[in-house]
Every structure is written in structure tokens, then in C-alpha cells.
XYZ file of C-alpha atoms in Angstrom:
388
model
C 176.320 201.628 316.447
C 172.713 200.664 316.839
C 171.710 202.496 313.665
C 174.503 200.965 311.771
C 173.505 197.508 312.861
C 170.013 198.158 311.681
C 171.295 199.269 308.328
C 173.344 196.120 307.803
C 170.483 193.981 308.885
C 168.283 195.730 306.303
C 170.841 195.079 303.543
C 171.080 191.390 304.552
C 167.334 191.113 304.225
C 167.415 192.529 300.639
C 170.245 190.164 299.676
C 168.432 187.201 301.079
C 165.218 187.960 299.189
C 167.138 188.350 295.944
C 168.919 185.032 296.437
C 165.542 183.312 297.156
C 163.860 184.849 294.093
C 166.826 183.714 291.942
C 166.549 180.136 293.288
C 162.804 180.091 292.684
C 163.264 181.259 289.084
C 165.852 178.641 288.427
C 163.717 175.956 290.093
C 160.515 176.589 288.210
C 161.919 177.493 284.775
C 162.142 174.465 282.376
C 163.524 173.908 278.871
C 161.503 171.495 276.621
C 161.859 170.533 272.903
C 158.736 171.423 271.001
C 158.253 169.731 267.585
C 155.263 171.042 265.576
C 154.692 169.282 262.187
C 158.392 168.348 262.047
C 159.791 171.747 263.016
C 161.936 171.781 266.240
C 162.347 174.638 268.740
C 163.434 174.940 272.336
C 161.041 176.541 274.756
C 161.634 177.835 278.272
C 158.491 177.653 280.391
C 157.151 177.952 283.860
C 154.048 175.859 282.778
C 153.167 172.784 284.643
C 151.261 170.981 281.873
C 151.732 170.395 278.127
C 148.417 172.183 277.465
C 149.858 175.360 279.205
C 153.083 175.131 277.145
C 151.080 174.940 273.883
C 148.845 177.807 274.946
C 151.993 179.824 275.800
C 153.153 179.330 272.114
C 149.792 180.464 270.803
C 149.059 177.051 269.230
C 145.333 176.651 268.465
C 144.872 172.891 268.099
C 141.943 171.231 266.447
C 140.137 168.196 267.791
C 141.790 165.685 265.553
C 145.326 167.117 265.986
C 147.696 164.682 267.785
C 149.892 165.663 270.785
C 152.451 163.481 272.452
C 152.333 163.158 275.405
C 148.800 164.181 276.051
C 147.870 167.763 276.819
C 147.269 166.923 280.474
C 150.774 165.524 281.037
C 153.108 167.216 283.510
C 156.056 169.160 282.031
C 159.595 168.063 282.945
C 162.868 169.637 282.105
C 164.180 168.429 278.806
C 160.962 166.613 277.763
C 159.874 166.374 274.045
C 156.441 167.566 273.101
C 155.464 166.570 269.553
C 152.511 168.101 267.768
C 151.194 166.748 264.414
C 148.269 168.526 263.055
C 145.611 166.839 260.869
C 146.174 167.741 257.163
C 144.050 167.390 254.079
C 145.413 165.638 250.979
C 143.618 165.773 247.602
C 144.995 162.521 246.173
C 144.585 161.311 242.700
C 145.770 157.664 242.391
C 145.725 156.120 238.989
C 143.156 158.517 237.654
C 140.738 158.103 240.679
C 140.310 161.106 243.067
C 140.233 160.711 246.775
C 139.863 163.276 249.670
C 142.111 162.028 252.529
C 143.421 163.226 255.847
C 146.712 162.408 257.551
C 148.943 163.418 260.451
C 152.087 162.948 258.313
C 154.326 165.852 257.567
C 155.906 165.005 254.284
C 154.743 163.428 251.110
C 156.623 160.190 251.712
C 155.032 159.906 255.184
C 151.575 160.672 253.750
C 151.875 157.916 251.132
C 153.034 155.425 253.824
C 150.127 156.511 256.079
C 147.607 156.118 253.192
C 148.997 152.709 252.135
C 150.320 153.813 248.761
C 153.501 152.117 247.568
C 155.692 154.743 245.835
C 158.068 152.168 244.314
C 158.369 152.808 240.549
C 155.500 155.311 240.638
C 155.250 158.758 239.081
C 154.550 161.275 241.915
C 153.677 164.925 241.268
C 155.429 166.259 244.410
C 158.912 165.349 245.846
C 158.827 162.779 248.535
C 160.461 164.974 251.200
C 158.284 167.987 250.394
C 156.246 169.133 253.496
C 152.452 168.901 253.453
C 150.381 172.062 253.495
C 149.007 172.487 257.007
C 146.731 175.418 255.932
C 145.011 173.954 252.880
C 144.844 170.625 251.010
C 148.015 169.291 249.393
C 147.308 168.174 245.910
C 149.004 164.918 245.110
C 148.897 162.845 241.937
C 150.301 159.255 241.974
C 150.547 156.868 239.008
C 151.695 153.506 239.865
C 153.445 151.083 237.430
C 151.190 148.657 235.444
C 151.227 146.016 232.865
C 148.512 146.446 230.303
C 147.651 144.518 227.059
C 146.531 146.475 223.914
C 144.903 144.581 221.053
C 144.474 146.470 217.754
C 144.885 145.775 214.020
C 145.322 142.078 214.588
C 148.202 142.508 217.021
C 148.586 142.217 220.654
C 150.989 144.779 222.280
C 152.130 144.392 225.906
C 152.614 147.733 227.721
C 154.649 148.277 230.856
C 154.799 151.757 232.368
C 152.806 154.294 234.293
C 149.794 155.070 232.238
C 146.996 156.679 234.284
C 144.182 156.366 231.602
C 143.208 154.188 228.625
C 144.444 156.970 226.234
C 147.875 157.044 227.852
C 148.157 153.230 227.544
C 147.319 153.463 223.846
C 149.926 156.137 223.424
C 152.600 153.853 225.062
C 151.608 151.019 222.746
C 151.986 153.343 219.729
C 148.347 152.757 218.728
C 146.584 155.749 217.150
C 142.751 155.968 217.514
C 140.390 157.903 215.243
C 137.127 159.335 216.482
C 135.153 156.657 214.575
C 137.051 153.819 216.141
C 135.633 151.777 218.923
C 137.664 151.398 222.106
C 136.589 148.916 224.905
C 137.035 151.589 227.505
C 136.729 155.555 227.475
C 140.057 157.125 226.609
C 139.809 159.138 229.875
C 138.920 156.221 232.071
C 141.409 155.135 234.712
C 143.294 152.057 233.898
C 144.411 149.202 236.105
C 147.231 146.704 235.973
C 146.305 143.512 234.077
C 143.617 145.259 231.945
C 143.143 144.577 228.304
C 142.247 147.377 225.860
C 140.644 146.456 222.661
C 140.619 148.805 219.641
C 138.175 148.043 216.876
C 138.503 149.890 213.505
C 135.382 151.176 211.718
C 135.010 151.519 208.060
C 132.222 152.587 205.718
C 131.942 151.380 202.061
C 129.379 151.574 199.253
C 128.084 148.433 197.620
C 125.763 148.064 194.574
C 124.050 144.678 194.056
C 121.205 143.239 191.927
C 118.332 141.792 193.864
C 115.174 139.869 193.178
C 111.876 141.378 193.888
C 109.492 138.689 194.941
C 106.246 138.462 192.966
C 102.904 138.834 194.833
C 100.796 135.777 194.953
C 96.992 136.284 195.462
C 94.648 133.344 195.926
C 91.040 133.655 194.834
C 88.302 131.243 195.971
C 86.017 129.692 193.454
C 83.273 127.044 193.614
C 83.951 126.207 189.991
C 86.683 123.950 191.178
C 86.612 121.052 193.633
C 87.673 121.847 197.228
C 91.486 121.713 197.633
C 92.179 122.085 194.021
C 94.321 124.924 192.686
C 94.879 126.608 189.223
C 97.016 129.418 188.192
C 94.732 131.998 186.623
C 97.452 134.546 185.903
C 101.038 133.527 185.808
C 103.342 136.024 187.522
C 107.112 136.430 187.759
C 109.641 138.037 189.974
C 111.294 141.400 189.261
C 114.766 142.788 189.523
C 116.156 145.866 191.092
C 119.660 147.430 191.545
C 120.330 148.642 195.080
C 123.034 150.695 196.540
C 123.971 150.049 200.174
C 126.070 151.988 202.641
C 127.847 149.195 204.590
C 129.385 149.610 208.017
C 132.320 147.366 209.000
C 133.843 146.779 212.439
C 137.348 145.198 212.199
C 136.246 143.906 208.781
C 132.988 142.431 209.838
C 129.695 143.886 208.517
C 127.591 145.394 211.287
C 125.264 147.593 209.362
C 123.656 147.904 205.978
C 121.559 150.907 204.984
C 119.803 151.239 201.599
C 120.766 154.600 199.910
C 119.474 154.217 196.325
C 117.355 151.898 194.167
C 116.856 151.403 190.525
C 114.038 149.104 189.273
C 115.330 146.912 186.455
C 112.209 144.841 185.943
C 108.806 145.060 187.818
C 107.345 141.883 189.333
C 104.032 140.710 188.049
C 101.300 139.488 190.328
C 100.342 135.810 190.170
C 96.688 134.892 190.710
C 95.852 131.401 191.892
C 92.321 129.948 191.947
C 91.473 127.796 195.055
C 88.532 125.449 194.753
C 85.720 125.349 197.264
C 83.444 123.022 195.294
C 81.677 119.842 196.685
C 83.821 116.808 195.940
C 80.754 114.531 196.059
C 79.131 116.376 193.202
C 81.338 116.336 190.135
C 78.789 118.273 188.134
C 79.019 121.272 190.439
C 82.554 122.302 189.305
C 84.147 122.868 185.916
C 87.810 122.718 186.909
C 89.613 119.747 188.556
C 91.915 120.012 191.571
C 94.938 120.027 189.375
C 93.652 122.898 187.235
C 92.336 120.723 184.246
C 89.118 121.732 182.738
C 86.080 119.481 182.850
C 86.317 118.022 186.309
C 88.927 115.306 185.458
C 91.804 114.634 187.688
C 95.446 113.717 186.713
C 97.149 110.686 187.946
C 99.739 112.851 189.689
C 96.858 114.640 191.456
C 95.303 111.483 192.455
C 98.604 110.060 193.892
C 98.991 113.306 195.914
C 95.440 113.137 197.184
C 96.102 109.498 198.401
C 99.064 110.632 200.463
C 101.954 109.356 198.332
C 103.856 106.008 198.190
C 104.031 105.724 202.022
C 100.156 105.878 202.339
C 98.126 102.571 202.583
C 95.501 104.186 200.327
C 98.224 104.880 197.709
C 99.216 101.212 197.845
C 95.684 99.770 197.591
C 94.686 102.113 194.681
C 97.840 101.150 192.854
C 97.110 97.393 193.313
C 93.430 97.695 192.629
C 93.245 100.027 189.679
C 96.589 101.500 188.854
C 95.224 104.863 189.991
C 92.422 104.751 187.285
C 89.296 106.179 188.678
C 87.326 104.829 185.578
C 88.703 101.284 185.935
C 86.453 98.202 185.460
C 87.331 94.688 186.593
C 88.063 92.878 183.347
C 87.336 89.376 184.612
C 83.698 89.960 185.756
C 82.832 93.637 185.171
C 81.431 93.830 188.633
C 83.983 96.051 190.366
C 84.549 99.656 189.562
C 86.825 102.760 190.163
C 89.956 103.461 192.079
C 89.080 101.063 194.978
C 87.040 98.501 192.778
C 83.802 98.942 194.563
C 80.949 96.575 194.017
C 77.569 98.340 193.438
C 75.951 97.021 196.629
C 79.039 97.984 198.682
C 79.089 101.489 197.051
C 75.467 102.000 197.737
C 76.082 100.739 201.320
C 78.336 103.707 202.072
C 75.910 106.257 200.539
C 76.988 106.160 196.944
C 74.694 106.179 193.897
C 75.088 105.011 190.292
C 78.397 103.526 189.122
C 81.467 104.280 191.344
C 83.528 104.824 188.143
C 81.305 107.763 187.228
C 82.006 109.487 190.584
C 84.760 111.876 191.097
C 88.152 110.541 192.438
C 87.447 112.607 195.542
C 84.114 110.989 196.224
C 85.552 107.500 195.685
C 88.267 108.212 198.141
C 85.816 109.611 200.624
C 83.566 106.529 200.458
C 86.484 104.131 200.580
C 87.495 105.683 203.941
C 83.885 105.327 205.082
C 84.067 101.623 204.207
C 87.417 101.161 205.922
C 86.091 102.665 209.045
C 83.071 100.360 209.118
C 84.712 97.082 208.051
C 88.461 97.500 208.149
C 91.121 96.837 205.532
C 89.902 93.322 204.721
C 87.396 94.682 202.242
C 90.288 94.782 199.719
C 92.210 91.686 198.632
C 95.062 93.928 197.685
C 95.454 95.210 201.325
C 97.048 91.775 202.248
C 99.208 91.813 199.136
C 100.736 95.137 199.894
C 101.074 94.666 203.646
C 98.198 96.960 204.698
C 96.109 96.133 207.779
């Protein structure tokens, strides 16, 4: 009986131990919902923290991966542990490339996270498609736009999803040649509200007749009074036939390049004598300022020398002598020349001999000397013509 009792007691101890172990197993074993990048699974664990649960599932997390609740949170039965890893997205939005990162799991979630409105847009990947957690997900999005195309004198509105200037032109039905000029490169990204201008180029050949200007050469000579001019050799313009290549942009000429020339008539050089002779010495030159031989001066040349009708000298000479440098006062024969000098007055300003024998230039020079000394009152005609 004693041994039997011991045997029963031993069995009781074993049974008690097994019951305790079972109770401990049930008490420490927990079931949690683990969601990794949108994929759900139930996990039984004895772990005390979220970090231990993830380690037990062999999840190697990066620094920027997101875990809810945090990795140091205590594990409770039935809790949700959500893991969203950081993912790379190679986004091309309306022709412009961006390298982005997101914790989203699908294309739609990624677009929302990146602030891209998918309404009406063309998207290269379905919205519910999962993002690649191992590499970059390539994603192309073209948003709807309103673009204006101007070509061939017409304005065409375009509504659609063109990503580039070239696609906008295709939607507008506008063909472009290599020689045409477009306001933006065909491969350039295009934005809503943008205007694209297409300018047509054209090249044409044009043959015209042109004047070839004559060369004019001046030669100084002391045989003619200073300021005088005379044509020694009369020249003339020439003619040539020229062929041009003309560039047009939307019908407007933008370039003209000479391609060929044919001389129809050669120009002839004109030689003009320019006087340097002393105007106070009429015997020192042989040609007058207007080109007449012998030192004489035409009435037209005298009028020009005096400054024309608006000049006070012009008015006085007209009144005193009618522009005649040889004039003699008929009433007393005491006043001579353009400005009707008396001999004493003439000599008083440095003249010699009879004023009427001096050149018109000298008479004018000494008249100006007299006016500077004594004013306009020296001539009666000054008051009559309103001078002074």
C-alpha cells in the first residue's frame, strides 16, 4: 500500500505539470493580424513587443519604413500590426521626370500621396496595381489640357492629354516640316493654357534690276575760288541684274542672299573740282565758284553765297544792286558793287581800288566787316527791307 500510494502520487505530479504547461502555453500564445504592404496574415506569437513579432517573421525593415503601432509597442491578442515599406516611384508627369518615394501600396494611393489628380488623365499602369517593393515603379501620367495651336492663319483649340508639343500639333491636325519654325521644341513638355505657334518657311528666287551708284571724286584746285565747285568729268550711274535667294517666314521676307550678278552698264566716275583759291584776289584763280571760266560769278551763285531769301544780306544786296557785283549808282556814280560801297568806306575796311572790280566774295567779306563795326545803318536799304 505504501508503494502504491507513492506511485499514484508520482502520477499526480506528472499530470499537474502537464496541466500547468498547457495553461502557460495558452496564456502566452497570442494571435495578431500582420499587414505588410497591404497583404494580410495571422501570426501566432509568444513575443512581447512588435519588434520581436517582425523579427520572428524575418522582416528586415529599413529606416524610413513605417510600422503601426511603433516597434516598441507591447503585443496584445488580436492587435493589428501594419507595415508599409518605403518604395521608389519613377514618375513622368506631363513629360517631366521625377524620382519620388512613397509608403503607398497601389498606384492610386501613390498618386494621392504625391498630389497628382488622376481625373481624366492617361496613366500607364492600372490604379489598383501594387507598387514594386523591390525596385522603382515606372509610372507615366499625362493630365488633360487645353492648348491653342496657331498655324496657317488659323487658331485651333486642342483639348486632350498631349504630353509634348508634337502631340498637341498632332491632335490639332497640323503637320510640321523640318524647315518650319515652331515656338517650342516638338519634344518639349506642354502645359495647359499654352499657345503653340507654327511659322512656315519658304525660299524663292527673285531677279531684279538695280542701279549701281557712280563714284564721285573731289579734286582740290587753287585755280578756283574757295568754296567753288566744277564738274571736270561728268559721270553716270550703272545698272546690273541681280538674282537673289529670298527667305520667307509666314510670307514675310526675313533674308535675302545674292546668288548671281550680271552687269548691264558700268558706272562712270564723276570728278568734281573744289576751289581753294583766295576770294580776296580774283586774279589768283581762273574758274568761278559756280564753275564758270574767267572768275565771274553767276547771279544764282551770288544768291546762294548770300544765304538765300531769308538772309538779311540777300535782302540788302537785292535792294542795293539787284545782285549785280558791277553795279554803279546811276544818280551820282559814287557807290559801287553789290553793297554800293563808297570808295572811302571801302578803303576803311581794307579794300583797294573800285569795289565793283573786286570779286563778289571779297565784296561780301568787306560788307560783313563794315556791319560788324558800324551795324546795319550803313545801308539805307536795311530799313526798307526790315533788317536791323
